[in-house]
PDB file of C-alpha atoms in Angstrom:
ATOM      1  CA  UNK A   1       0.085 -32.644  13.410  1.00  0.00           C
ATOM      2  CA  UNK A   2       0.185 -28.981  12.937  1.00  0.00           C
ATOM      3  CA  UNK A   3      -2.362 -26.796  15.168  1.00  0.00           C
ATOM      4  CA  UNK A   4      -4.824 -25.049  12.881  1.00  0.00           C
ATOM      5  CA  UNK A   5      -4.269 -21.530  12.025  1.00  0.00           C
ATOM      6  CA  UNK A   6      -6.216 -18.532  13.879  1.00  0.00           C
ATOM      7  CA  UNK A   7      -8.351 -16.522  11.966  1.00  0.00           C
ATOM      8  CA  UNK A   8      -6.933 -13.117  12.941  1.00  0.00           C
ATOM      9  CA  UNK A   9      -3.490 -14.910  12.102  1.00  0.00           C
ATOM     10  CA  UNK A  10      -4.881 -15.998   8.259  1.00  0.00           C
ATOM     11  CA  UNK A  11      -5.059 -14.325   4.844  1.00  0.00           C
ATOM     12  CA  UNK A  12      -8.437 -13.171   4.513  1.00  0.00           C
ATOM     13  CA  UNK A  13      -8.133 -11.444   7.726  1.00  0.00           C
ATOM     14  CA  UNK A  14      -5.146  -9.510   6.765  1.00  0.00           C
ATOM     15  CA  UNK A  15      -6.315  -8.830   3.097  1.00  0.00           C
ATOM     16  CA  UNK A  16      -9.521  -8.009   4.270  1.00  0.00           C
ATOM     17  CA  UNK A  17      -8.517  -5.618   7.124  1.00  0.00           C
ATOM     18  CA  UNK A  18      -6.054  -4.224   4.552  1.00  0.00           C
ATOM     19  CA  UNK A  19      -8.751  -3.522   2.450  1.00  0.00           C
ATOM     20  CA  UNK A  20     -11.218  -2.015   4.658  1.00  0.00           C
ATOM     21  CA  UNK A  21      -8.473   0.311   6.082  1.00  0.00           C
ATOM     22  CA  UNK A  22      -7.400   1.318   3.072  1.00  0.00           C
ATOM     23  CA  UNK A  23     -10.978   2.767   1.871  1.00  0.00           C
ATOM     24  CA  UNK A  24     -11.848   4.434   5.401  1.00  0.00           C
ATOM     25  CA  UNK A  25      -8.291   5.820   5.072  1.00  0.00           C
ATOM     26  CA  UNK A  26      -8.773   7.515   2.042  1.00  0.00           C
ATOM     27  CA  UNK A  27     -12.145   9.468   3.351  1.00  0.00           C
ATOM     28  CA  UNK A  28     -10.335   9.830   6.992  1.00  0.00           C
ATOM     29  CA  UNK A  29      -7.571  11.312   5.254  1.00  0.00           C
ATOM     30  CA  UNK A  30      -9.602  13.791   2.566  1.00  0.00           C
ATOM     31  CA  UNK A  31     -11.599  15.177   5.605  1.00  0.00           C
ATOM     32  CA  UNK A  32      -8.648  15.877   7.573  1.00  0.00           C
ATOM     33  CA  UNK A  33      -6.708  17.715   4.610  1.00  0.00           C
ATOM     34  CA  UNK A  34     -10.091  19.821   4.358  1.00  0.00           C
ATOM     35  CA  UNK A  35     -10.154  20.222   8.005  1.00  0.00           C
ATOM     36  CA  UNK A  36      -6.546  21.525   8.347  1.00  0.00           C
ATOM     37  CA  UNK A  37      -4.512  22.194   4.836  1.00  0.00           C
ATOM     38  CA  UNK A  38      -1.133  20.193   6.186  1.00  0.00           C
ATOM     39  CA  UNK A  39      -1.060  17.580   4.179  1.00  0.00           C
ATOM     40  CA  UNK A  40       2.729  16.982   5.048  1.00  0.00           C
ATOM     41  CA  UNK A  41       2.129  17.445   8.642  1.00  0.00           C
ATOM     42  CA  UNK A  42      -0.693  14.896   8.602  1.00  0.00           C
ATOM     43  CA  UNK A  43       1.518  12.301   6.930  1.00  0.00           C
ATOM     44  CA  UNK A  44       3.715  12.819   9.278  1.00  0.00           C
ATOM     45  CA  UNK A  45       1.884  12.479  12.213  1.00  0.00           C
ATOM     46  CA  UNK A  46       0.199   9.148  10.959  1.00  0.00           C
ATOM     47  CA  UNK A  47       3.703   7.755  10.485  1.00  0.00           C
ATOM     48  CA  UNK A  48       5.270   9.093  13.985  1.00  0.00           C
ATOM     49  CA  UNK A  49       1.798   8.020  15.735  1.00  0.00           C
ATOM     50  CA  UNK A  50       1.590   5.091  14.690  1.00  0.00           C
ATOM     51  CA  UNK A  51       5.009   4.409  15.848  1.00  0.00           C
ATOM     52  CA  UNK A  52       4.361   5.859  19.179  1.00  0.00           C
ATOM     53  CA  UNK A  53       1.233   3.917  19.507  1.00  0.00           C
ATOM     54  CA  UNK A  54       3.067   0.537  19.138  1.00  0.00           C
ATOM     55  CA  UNK A  55       5.987   1.865  21.617  1.00  0.00           C
ATOM     56  CA  UNK A  56       3.462   2.875  24.103  1.00  0.00           C
ATOM     57  CA  UNK A  57       1.169  -0.754  23.929  1.00  0.00           C
ATOM     58  CA  UNK A  58       4.299  -2.411  23.938  1.00  0.00           C
ATOM     59  CA  UNK A  59       5.631  -0.896  26.997  1.00  0.00           C
ATOM     60  CA  UNK A  60       2.319  -1.747  28.899  1.00  0.00           C
ATOM     61  CA  UNK A  61       2.897  -5.163  27.773  1.00  0.00           C
ATOM     62  CA  UNK A  62      -0.078  -5.521  25.303  1.00  0.00           C
ATOM     63  CA  UNK A  63       1.760  -6.032  22.139  1.00  0.00           C
ATOM     64  CA  UNK A  64       5.286  -7.408  21.420  1.00  0.00           C
ATOM     65  CA  UNK A  65       7.681  -5.046  19.238  1.00  0.00           C
ATOM     66  CA  UNK A  66      10.934  -5.309  18.391  1.00  0.00           C
ATOM     67  CA  UNK A  67      13.845  -3.024  19.952  1.00  0.00           C
ATOM     68  CA  UNK A  68      15.450  -0.639  18.176  1.00  0.00           C
ATOM     69  CA  UNK A  69      18.646  -2.384  16.527  1.00  0.00           C
ATOM     70  CA  UNK A  70      21.554  -1.322  14.600  1.00  0.00           C
ATOM     71  CA  UNK A  71      21.403  -4.077  12.340  1.00  0.00           C
ATOM     72  CA  UNK A  72      17.768  -3.672  11.516  1.00  0.00           C
ATOM     73  CA  UNK A  73      17.555  -0.249  10.983  1.00  0.00           C
ATOM     74  CA  UNK A  74      20.191  -0.160   8.646  1.00  0.00           C
ATOM     75  CA  UNK A  75      18.101  -2.647   6.519  1.00  0.00           C
ATOM     76  CA  UNK A  76      14.579  -1.228   7.304  1.00  0.00           C
ATOM     77  CA  UNK A  77      16.169   2.240   6.074  1.00  0.00           C
ATOM     78  CA  UNK A  78      15.784   1.831   2.293  1.00  0.00           C
ATOM     79  CA  UNK A  79      12.146   0.818   2.902  1.00  0.00           C
ATOM     80  CA  UNK A  80      11.795   4.769   4.479  1.00  0.00           C
ATOM     81  CA  UNK A  81      13.626   5.924   1.959  1.00  0.00           C
ATOM     82  CA  UNK A  82      11.765   4.122  -0.972  1.00  0.00           C
ATOM     83  CA  UNK A  83       8.293   5.167   0.997  1.00  0.00           C
ATOM     84  CA  UNK A  84       9.054   8.842   0.888  1.00  0.00           C
ATOM     85  CA  UNK A  85      10.481   8.426  -2.798  1.00  0.00           C
ATOM     86  CA  UNK A  86       7.222   6.936  -3.647  1.00  0.00           C
ATOM     87  CA  UNK A  87       4.797   9.302  -2.324  1.00  0.00           C
ATOM     88  CA  UNK A  88       7.070  12.141  -3.670  1.00  0.00           C
ATOM     89  CA  UNK A  89       6.458  10.618  -7.627  1.00  0.00           C
ATOM     90  CA  UNK A  90       3.003  10.030  -6.871  1.00  0.00           C
ATOM     91  CA  UNK A  91       2.182  13.285  -5.856  1.00  0.00           C
ATOM     92  CA  UNK A  92       4.191  14.989  -8.658  1.00  0.00           C
ATOM     93  CA  UNK A  93       2.503  12.149 -11.076  1.00  0.00           C
ATOM     94  CA  UNK A  94      -0.856  13.164 -10.424  1.00  0.00           C
ATOM     95  CA  UNK A  95       0.112  17.002 -10.354  1.00  0.00           C
ATOM     96  CA  UNK A  96       1.195  16.587 -14.211  1.00  0.00           C
ATOM     97  CA  UNK A  97      -1.379  13.379 -15.198  1.00  0.00           C
ATOM     98  CA  UNK A  98      -4.918  12.995 -13.871  1.00  0.00           C
ATOM     99  CA  UNK A  99      -6.039  10.143 -11.853  1.00  0.00           C
ATOM    100  CA  UNK A 100      -7.361   8.018 -14.407  1.00  0.00           C
ATOM    101  CA  UNK A 101      -4.217   7.884 -16.505  1.00  0.00           C
ATOM    102  CA  UNK A 102      -1.921   7.024 -13.552  1.00  0.00           C
ATOM    103  CA  UNK A 103      -4.691   4.030 -12.411  1.00  0.00           C
ATOM    104  CA  UNK A 104      -3.509   2.768 -15.914  1.00  0.00           C
ATOM    105  CA  UNK A 105      -0.230   2.596 -14.661  1.00  0.00           C
ATOM    106  CA  UNK A 106      -0.585   1.500 -11.524  1.00  0.00           C
ATOM    107  CA  UNK A 107      -2.754  -1.565 -12.948  1.00  0.00           C
ATOM    108  CA  UNK A 108       0.128  -2.519 -15.437  1.00  0.00           C
ATOM    109  CA  UNK A 109       2.430  -2.730 -12.151  1.00  0.00           C
ATOM    110  CA  UNK A 110       1.797  -6.570 -11.663  1.00  0.00           C
ATOM    111  CA  UNK A 111       2.742  -7.841 -14.497  1.00  0.00           C
ATOM    112  CA  UNK A 112       6.321  -6.332 -13.792  1.00  0.00           C
ATOM    113  CA  UNK A 113       6.521  -7.461 -10.203  1.00  0.00           C
ATOM    114  CA  UNK A 114       4.956 -11.142 -11.305  1.00  0.00           C
ATOM    115  CA  UNK A 115       8.673 -11.591 -13.361  1.00  0.00           C
ATOM    116  CA  UNK A 116      10.382  -9.642 -10.532  1.00  0.00           C
ATOM    117  CA  UNK A 117       8.826 -12.280  -7.706  1.00  0.00           C
ATOM    118  CA  UNK A 118       9.993 -15.044 -10.297  1.00  0.00           C
ATOM    119  CA  UNK A 119      13.299 -13.600 -10.819  1.00  0.00           C
ATOM    120  CA  UNK A 120      14.393 -12.307  -7.314  1.00  0.00           C
ATOM    121  CA  UNK A 121      11.842 -13.795  -4.685  1.00  0.00           C
ATOM    122  CA  UNK A 122      11.783 -17.750  -6.121  1.00  0.00           C
ATOM    123  CA  UNK A 123       8.105 -17.752  -7.456  1.00  0.00           C
ATOM    124  CA  UNK A 124       7.178 -19.305 -10.472  1.00  0.00           C
ATOM    125  CA  UNK A 125       5.635 -17.291 -12.878  1.00  0.00           C
ATOM    126  CA  UNK A 126       1.755 -17.055 -12.757  1.00  0.00           C
ATOM    127  CA  UNK A 127       0.143 -19.934 -14.485  1.00  0.00           C
ATOM    128  CA  UNK A 128      -1.771 -19.113 -17.710  1.00  0.00           C
ATOM    129  CA  UNK A 129      -5.062 -17.992 -15.962  1.00  0.00           C
ATOM    130  CA  UNK A 130      -3.334 -16.001 -14.082  1.00  0.00           C
ATOM    131  CA  UNK A 131      -1.607 -14.290 -16.747  1.00  0.00           C
ATOM    132  CA  UNK A 132      -4.831 -13.541 -17.991  1.00  0.00           C
ATOM    133  CA  UNK A 133      -6.054 -12.085 -14.819  1.00  0.00           C
ATOM    134  CA  UNK A 134      -3.335  -9.320 -14.640  1.00  0.00           C
ATOM    135  CA  UNK A 135      -4.046  -8.245 -18.317  1.00  0.00           C
ATOM    136  CA  UNK A 136      -7.792  -8.156 -17.673  1.00  0.00           C
ATOM    137  CA  UNK A 137      -6.895  -5.930 -14.707  1.00  0.00           C
ATOM    138  CA  UNK A 138      -5.073  -4.167 -17.145  1.00  0.00           C
ATOM    139  CA  UNK A 139      -7.708  -3.900 -19.967  1.00  0.00           C
ATOM    140  CA  UNK A 140     -10.204  -3.073 -17.260  1.00  0.00           C
ATOM    141  CA  UNK A 141      -8.340   0.169 -15.717  1.00  0.00           C
ATOM    142  CA  UNK A 142      -7.829   1.327 -19.331  1.00  0.00           C
ATOM    143  CA  UNK A 143     -11.277   0.979 -20.670  1.00  0.00           C
ATOM    144  CA  UNK A 144     -12.578   2.523 -17.391  1.00  0.00           C
ATOM    145  CA  UNK A 145     -10.115   5.133 -17.517  1.00  0.00           C
ATOM    146  CA  UNK A 146     -11.478   5.987 -21.808  1.00  0.00           C
ATOM    147  CA  UNK A 147     -14.831   6.633 -20.437  1.00  0.00           C
ATOM    148  CA  UNK A 148     -13.492   9.677 -18.664  1.00  0.00           C
ATOM    149  CA  UNK A 149     -13.441  12.760 -21.203  1.00  0.00           C
ATOM    150  CA  UNK A 150     -10.596  14.316 -18.935  1.00  0.00           C
ATOM    151  CA  UNK A 151      -8.304  11.117 -19.897  1.00  0.00           C
ATOM    152  CA  UNK A 152      -5.094  12.341 -21.454  1.00  0.00           C
ATOM    153  CA  UNK A 153      -1.762  10.444 -21.240  1.00  0.00           C
ATOM    154  CA  UNK A 154       0.947  13.015 -20.026  1.00  0.00           C
ATOM    155  CA  UNK A 155       3.457  13.115 -17.303  1.00  0.00           C
ATOM    156  CA  UNK A 156       4.992  10.339 -18.567  1.00  0.00           C
ATOM    157  CA  UNK A 157       8.265  11.143 -16.863  1.00  0.00           C
ATOM    158  CA  UNK A 158       7.404  11.355 -13.673  1.00  0.00           C
ATOM    159  CA  UNK A 159       4.517   8.063 -13.897  1.00  0.00           C
ATOM    160  CA  UNK A 160       7.967   6.358 -15.492  1.00  0.00           C
ATOM    161  CA  UNK A 161       9.950   7.216 -12.212  1.00  0.00           C
ATOM    162  CA  UNK A 162       7.097   6.228 -10.002  1.00  0.00           C
ATOM    163  CA  UNK A 163       6.551   3.000 -11.551  1.00  0.00           C
ATOM    164  CA  UNK A 164      10.382   1.920 -11.083  1.00  0.00           C
ATOM    165  CA  UNK A 165      10.109   3.175  -7.503  1.00  0.00           C
ATOM    166  CA  UNK A 166       6.861   1.206  -6.796  1.00  0.00           C
ATOM    167  CA  UNK A 167       7.709  -1.752  -8.441  1.00  0.00           C
ATOM    168  CA  UNK A 168      10.872  -1.516  -6.295  1.00  0.00           C
ATOM    169  CA  UNK A 169       8.649  -1.082  -2.889  1.00  0.00           C
ATOM    170  CA  UNK A 170       6.820  -4.048  -3.861  1.00  0.00           C
ATOM    171  CA  UNK A 171       9.742  -6.708  -4.494  1.00  0.00           C
ATOM    172  CA  UNK A 172      12.063  -5.049  -1.731  1.00  0.00           C
ATOM    173  CA  UNK A 173       9.550  -4.646   1.021  1.00  0.00           C
ATOM    174  CA  UNK A 174       8.628  -8.541   0.737  1.00  0.00           C
ATOM    175  CA  UNK A 175      12.488  -9.299   0.465  1.00  0.00           C
ATOM    176  CA  UNK A 176      12.494  -7.521   3.861  1.00  0.00           C
ATOM    177  CA  UNK A 177       9.498  -9.379   5.286  1.00  0.00           C
ATOM    178  CA  UNK A 178      11.481 -12.888   4.067  1.00  0.00           C
ATOM    179  CA  UNK A 179      15.123 -12.276   5.271  1.00  0.00           C
ATOM    180  CA  UNK A 180      14.614  -9.653   8.348  1.00  0.00           C
ATOM    181  CA  UNK A 181      13.550 -12.356  11.092  1.00  0.00           C
ATOM    182  CA  UNK A 182      11.287  -9.756  13.672  1.00  0.00           C
ATOM    183  CA  UNK A 183       9.492 -10.868  16.976  1.00  0.00           C
ATOM    184  CA  UNK A 184       6.169  -9.984  15.676  1.00  0.00           C
ATOM    185  CA  UNK A 185       4.291  -7.975  12.977  1.00  0.00           C
ATOM    186  CA  UNK A 186       4.134  -4.791  15.216  1.00  0.00           C
ATOM    187  CA  UNK A 187       7.991  -4.877  14.926  1.00  0.00           C
ATOM    188  CA  UNK A 188       8.001  -4.300  11.300  1.00  0.00           C
ATOM    189  CA  UNK A 189       5.245  -1.556  11.746  1.00  0.00           C
ATOM    190  CA  UNK A 190       7.381   0.167  14.169  1.00  0.00           C
ATOM    191  CA  UNK A 191      10.650   0.501  12.768  1.00  0.00           C
ATOM    192  CA  UNK A 192       8.828   1.059   8.846  1.00  0.00           C
ATOM    193  CA  UNK A 193       6.987   4.093  10.278  1.00  0.00           C
ATOM    194  CA  UNK A 194       9.661   5.555  12.857  1.00  0.00           C
ATOM    195  CA  UNK A 195      12.345   5.640  10.256  1.00  0.00           C
ATOM    196  CA  UNK A 196       9.438   7.016   7.309  1.00  0.00           C
ATOM    197  CA  UNK A 197       8.484   9.759   9.724  1.00  0.00           C
ATOM    198  CA  UNK A 198      11.680  11.379  10.128  1.00  0.00           C
ATOM    199  CA  UNK A 199      12.356  13.130   6.591  1.00  0.00           C
ATOM    200  CA  UNK A 200       9.075  14.206   6.548  1.00  0.00           C
ATOM    201  CA  UNK A 201       9.814  16.378   9.645  1.00  0.00           C
ATOM    202  CA  UNK A 202      11.935  18.654   7.590  1.00  0.00           C
ATOM    203  CA  UNK A 203       9.053  19.004   4.708  1.00  0.00           C
ATOM    204  CA  UNK A 204       6.277  20.836   7.073  1.00  0.00           C
ATOM    205  CA  UNK A 205       8.072  22.801   9.253  1.00  0.00           C
ATOM    206  CA  UNK A 206       9.856  24.624   6.340  1.00  0.00           C
ATOM    207  CA  UNK A 207       6.392  24.950   4.893  1.00  0.00           C
ATOM    208  CA  UNK A 208       4.548  28.609   5.873  1.00  0.00           C
ATOM    209  CA  UNK A 209       1.230  27.758   5.028  1.00  0.00           C
ATOM    210  CA  UNK A 210       1.347  24.617   6.500  1.00  0.00           C
ATOM    211  CA  UNK A 211       2.665  26.013   9.861  1.00  0.00           C
ATOM    212  CA  UNK A 212      -0.100  29.021   9.664  1.00  0.00           C
ATOM    213  CA  UNK A 213      -2.858  26.294   9.293  1.00  0.00           C
ATOM    214  CA  UNK A 214      -1.367  24.237  12.456  1.00  0.00           C
ATOM    215  CA  UNK A 215      -1.777  27.724  14.540  1.00  0.00           C
ATOM    216  CA  UNK A 216      -5.254  27.901  13.542  1.00  0.00           C
ATOM    217  CA  UNK A 217      -6.347  24.354  14.050  1.00  0.00           C
ATOM    218  CA  UNK A 218      -9.457  23.654  15.748  1.00  0.00           C
ATOM    219  CA  UNK A 219     -10.622  20.853  18.132  1.00  0.00           C
ATOM    220  CA  UNK A 220     -12.823  19.579  15.421  1.00  0.00           C
ATOM    221  CA  UNK A 221      -9.598  19.415  12.970  1.00  0.00           C
ATOM    222  CA  UNK A 222      -7.200  17.987  15.788  1.00  0.00           C
ATOM    223  CA  UNK A 223      -9.629  14.922  16.226  1.00  0.00           C
ATOM    224  CA  UNK A 224      -9.784  14.619  12.682  1.00  0.00           C
ATOM    225  CA  UNK A 225      -5.906  13.982  12.243  1.00  0.00           C
ATOM    226  CA  UNK A 226      -6.193  11.586  15.368  1.00  0.00           C
ATOM    227  CA  UNK A 227      -8.862   9.331  13.438  1.00  0.00           C
ATOM    228  CA  UNK A 228      -6.646   9.536  10.433  1.00  0.00           C
ATOM    229  CA  UNK A 229      -3.308   8.491  12.932  1.00  0.00           C
ATOM    230  CA  UNK A 230      -5.712   5.570  14.481  1.00  0.00           C
ATOM    231  CA  UNK A 231      -6.799   4.279  11.051  1.00  0.00           C
ATOM    232  CA  UNK A 232      -3.236   4.418   9.820  1.00  0.00           C
ATOM    233  CA  UNK A 233      -1.771   2.142  12.804  1.00  0.00           C
ATOM    234  CA  UNK A 234      -4.661  -0.460  11.419  1.00  0.00           C
ATOM    235  CA  UNK A 235      -3.638   0.170   7.809  1.00  0.00           C
ATOM    236  CA  UNK A 236       0.464  -0.298   8.730  1.00  0.00           C
ATOM    237  CA  UNK A 237      -0.123  -3.627  10.639  1.00  0.00           C
ATOM    238  CA  UNK A 238      -2.613  -5.284   7.993  1.00  0.00           C
ATOM    239  CA  UNK A 239      -0.096  -4.054   4.705  1.00  0.00           C
ATOM    240  CA  UNK A 240       2.840  -5.910   6.931  1.00  0.00           C
ATOM    241  CA  UNK A 241       0.803  -8.770   7.694  1.00  0.00           C
ATOM    242  CA  UNK A 242      -0.632  -9.299   4.267  1.00  0.00           C
ATOM    243  CA  UNK A 243       3.048  -8.439   2.564  1.00  0.00           C
ATOM    244  CA  UNK A 244       3.950 -11.486   4.673  1.00  0.00           C
ATOM    245  CA  UNK A 245       1.384 -14.104   3.662  1.00  0.00           C
ATOM    246  CA  UNK A 246       1.209 -13.112  -0.092  1.00  0.00           C
ATOM    247  CA  UNK A 247       3.709 -12.779  -3.037  1.00  0.00           C
ATOM    248  CA  UNK A 248       4.775  -9.554  -3.792  1.00  0.00           C
ATOM    249  CA  UNK A 249       2.532  -9.931  -7.040  1.00  0.00           C
ATOM    250  CA  UNK A 250      -0.430 -10.967  -5.473  1.00  0.00           C
ATOM    251  CA  UNK A 251      -0.101  -8.113  -2.753  1.00  0.00           C
ATOM    252  CA  UNK A 252       0.099  -5.672  -5.817  1.00  0.00           C
ATOM    253  CA  UNK A 253      -3.326  -6.784  -7.334  1.00  0.00           C
ATOM    254  CA  UNK A 254      -5.094  -6.898  -3.589  1.00  0.00           C
ATOM    255  CA  UNK A 255      -3.864  -2.977  -3.613  1.00  0.00           C
ATOM    256  CA  UNK A 256      -5.223  -2.038  -7.045  1.00  0.00           C
ATOM    257  CA  UNK A 257      -8.589  -4.092  -5.758  1.00  0.00           C
ATOM    258  CA  UNK A 258      -8.156  -1.230  -3.293  1.00  0.00           C
ATOM    259  CA  UNK A 259      -7.939   1.491  -5.913  1.00  0.00           C
ATOM    260  CA  UNK A 260     -11.238  -0.102  -7.414  1.00  0.00           C
ATOM    261  CA  UNK A 261     -12.837   0.444  -4.066  1.00  0.00           C
ATOM    262  CA  UNK A 262     -11.494   3.909  -3.890  1.00  0.00           C
ATOM    263  CA  UNK A 263     -13.234   4.633  -7.145  1.00  0.00           C
ATOM    264  CA  UNK A 264     -16.263   3.327  -5.890  1.00  0.00           C
ATOM    265  CA  UNK A 265     -16.194   5.153  -2.579  1.00  0.00           C
ATOM    266  CA  UNK A 266     -15.639   8.499  -4.681  1.00  0.00           C
ATOM    267  CA  UNK A 267     -18.769   7.749  -6.986  1.00  0.00           C
ATOM    268  CA  UNK A 268     -21.096   7.144  -3.847  1.00  0.00           C
ATOM    269  CA  UNK A 269     -19.713   9.940  -2.127  1.00  0.00           C
ATOM    270  CA  UNK A 270     -19.019  12.623  -4.486  1.00  0.00           C
ATOM    271  CA  UNK A 271     -21.046  14.431  -7.647  1.00  0.00           C
ATOM    272  CA  UNK A 272     -18.973  12.750 -10.270  1.00  0.00           C
ATOM    273  CA  UNK A 273     -20.851   9.673 -11.489  1.00  0.00           C
ATOM    274  CA  UNK A 274     -19.027   7.427 -14.168  1.00  0.00           C
ATOM    275  CA  UNK A 275     -20.860   5.881 -16.744  1.00  0.00           C
ATOM    276  CA  UNK A 276     -22.659   2.207 -16.686  1.00  0.00           C
ATOM    277  CA  UNK A 277     -20.096   1.093 -18.951  1.00  0.00           C
ATOM    278  CA  UNK A 278     -17.560   2.465 -16.821  1.00  0.00           C
ATOM    279  CA  UNK A 279     -19.104   0.779 -13.758  1.00  0.00           C
ATOM    280  CA  UNK A 280     -18.940  -2.475 -15.667  1.00  0.00           C
ATOM    281  CA  UNK A 281     -15.519  -1.961 -15.911  1.00  0.00           C
ATOM    282  CA  UNK A 282     -14.642  -1.624 -12.671  1.00  0.00           C
ATOM    283  CA  UNK A 283     -16.691  -4.816 -12.168  1.00  0.00           C
ATOM    284  CA  UNK A 284     -14.661  -6.355 -14.610  1.00  0.00           C
ATOM    285  CA  UNK A 285     -11.239  -5.165 -12.626  1.00  0.00           C
ATOM    286  CA  UNK A 286     -12.951  -6.980  -9.171  1.00  0.00           C
ATOM    287  CA  UNK A 287     -13.777 -10.392 -10.970  1.00  0.00           C
ATOM    288  CA  UNK A 288     -10.111 -10.623 -12.569  1.00  0.00           C
ATOM    289  CA  UNK A 289      -8.914  -9.872  -9.040  1.00  0.00           C
ATOM    290  CA  UNK A 290     -10.822 -12.513  -7.786  1.00  0.00           C
ATOM    291  CA  UNK A 291      -9.936 -15.353 -10.090  1.00  0.00           C
ATOM    292  CA  UNK A 292      -6.149 -14.282 -10.132  1.00  0.00           C
ATOM    293  CA  UNK A 293      -3.954 -17.398  -7.819  1.00  0.00           C
ATOM    294  CA  UNK A 294      -0.811 -16.753  -6.011  1.00  0.00           C
ATOM    295  CA  UNK A 295       2.490 -18.072  -8.126  1.00  0.00           C
ATOM    296  CA  UNK A 296       3.205 -21.047  -6.132  1.00  0.00           C
ATOM    297  CA  UNK A 297       7.314 -21.332  -4.960  1.00  0.00           C
ATOM    298  CA  UNK A 298      10.363 -22.952  -6.911  1.00  0.00           C
ATOM    299  CA  UNK A 299      11.856 -25.587  -5.414  1.00  0.00           C
ATOM    300  CA  UNK A 300      14.963 -23.827  -5.224  1.00  0.00           C
ATOM    301  CA  UNK A 301      13.360 -20.961  -3.672  1.00  0.00           C
ATOM    302  CA  UNK A 302      15.680 -19.563  -0.707  1.00  0.00           C
ATOM    303  CA  UNK A 303      14.506 -16.054  -0.692  1.00  0.00           C
ATOM    304  CA  UNK A 304      10.706 -16.905   0.997  1.00  0.00           C
ATOM    305  CA  UNK A 305       9.331 -17.820   4.654  1.00  0.00           C
ATOM    306  CA  UNK A 306       5.807 -17.870   3.337  1.00  0.00           C
ATOM    307  CA  UNK A 307       5.979 -22.051   1.556  1.00  0.00           C
ATOM    308  CA  UNK A 308       2.896 -23.997   1.911  1.00  0.00           C
ATOM    309  CA  UNK A 309       0.665 -20.596   1.148  1.00  0.00           C
ATOM    310  CA  UNK A 310       0.333 -21.106  -2.997  1.00  0.00           C
ATOM    311  CA  UNK A 311      -2.020 -21.614  -5.218  1.00  0.00           C
ATOM    312  CA  UNK A 312      -4.693 -19.996  -2.990  1.00  0.00           C
ATOM    313  CA  UNK A 313      -7.456 -17.804  -4.100  1.00  0.00           C
ATOM    314  CA  UNK A 314      -6.267 -14.188  -3.716  1.00  0.00           C
ATOM    315  CA  UNK A 315      -9.538 -11.934  -2.685  1.00  0.00           C
ATOM    316  CA  UNK A 316     -11.358 -13.237   1.041  1.00  0.00           C
ATOM    317  CA  UNK A 317     -14.125 -15.522   0.199  1.00  0.00           C
TER     318      UNK A 317
END
């Protein structure tokens, strides 16, 4: 008889931690960028800072972290490249399309990822109830976006590029958690953040505006960046933990729920307020995510290490 699983290694803990860090990191990043106008440096600090924190605690014997190995670096290198490509495409999409338009694209991704889950990761297709929930998420997002007077569908090219890269990100990173055996979840955090931080060095050192902002950084701005790094550590840990416990589709749905939470935070902290109908659309999205159930593994599944974790509700009860 197997021992009961600790709450700290359970799905509710991973999903709850990921959602909390996602919301608080957003606020922290906005404040950090407000204090020091160097977004590339802040992102680099989060990634490199996370890698250094993990390595430091590992050296002190507080946590277990995989050492750098050539074969593992090769397998994690695409993770870093996909991560940077996703961020670039995301920024370009938001440059040419507003947030509401982008959100509609984002909320349709679980439909594509669920099919990729079936084709590449050994999952069954979602049950009729879950299909209904996925389409309900998309309908709710589109209905909310349509309440915004500035909603215009444009920037299709970059949105399409982001869409493809994001779906690849969801599937490949789940494949990595299934096939690359690590000593602990901290190993995934260390590898992904270290490798992804390297290309970002060249983004801010060639930006004269960011370098000028860094030269005039204040103590409060430095504290803001430090807090964002600390939250980045938690975000990365819980993200990889959730990926290991959920299917790629389920993790994508959780990410969309985080976006809904982000909108609620924006509404409560800033002047822009949604209509009662818009709030109802967001609640509709949360309800759809709540009733979504993860598709079970097929009997012939090979690319998975999470058998026995199927058919469960997605959000923490």
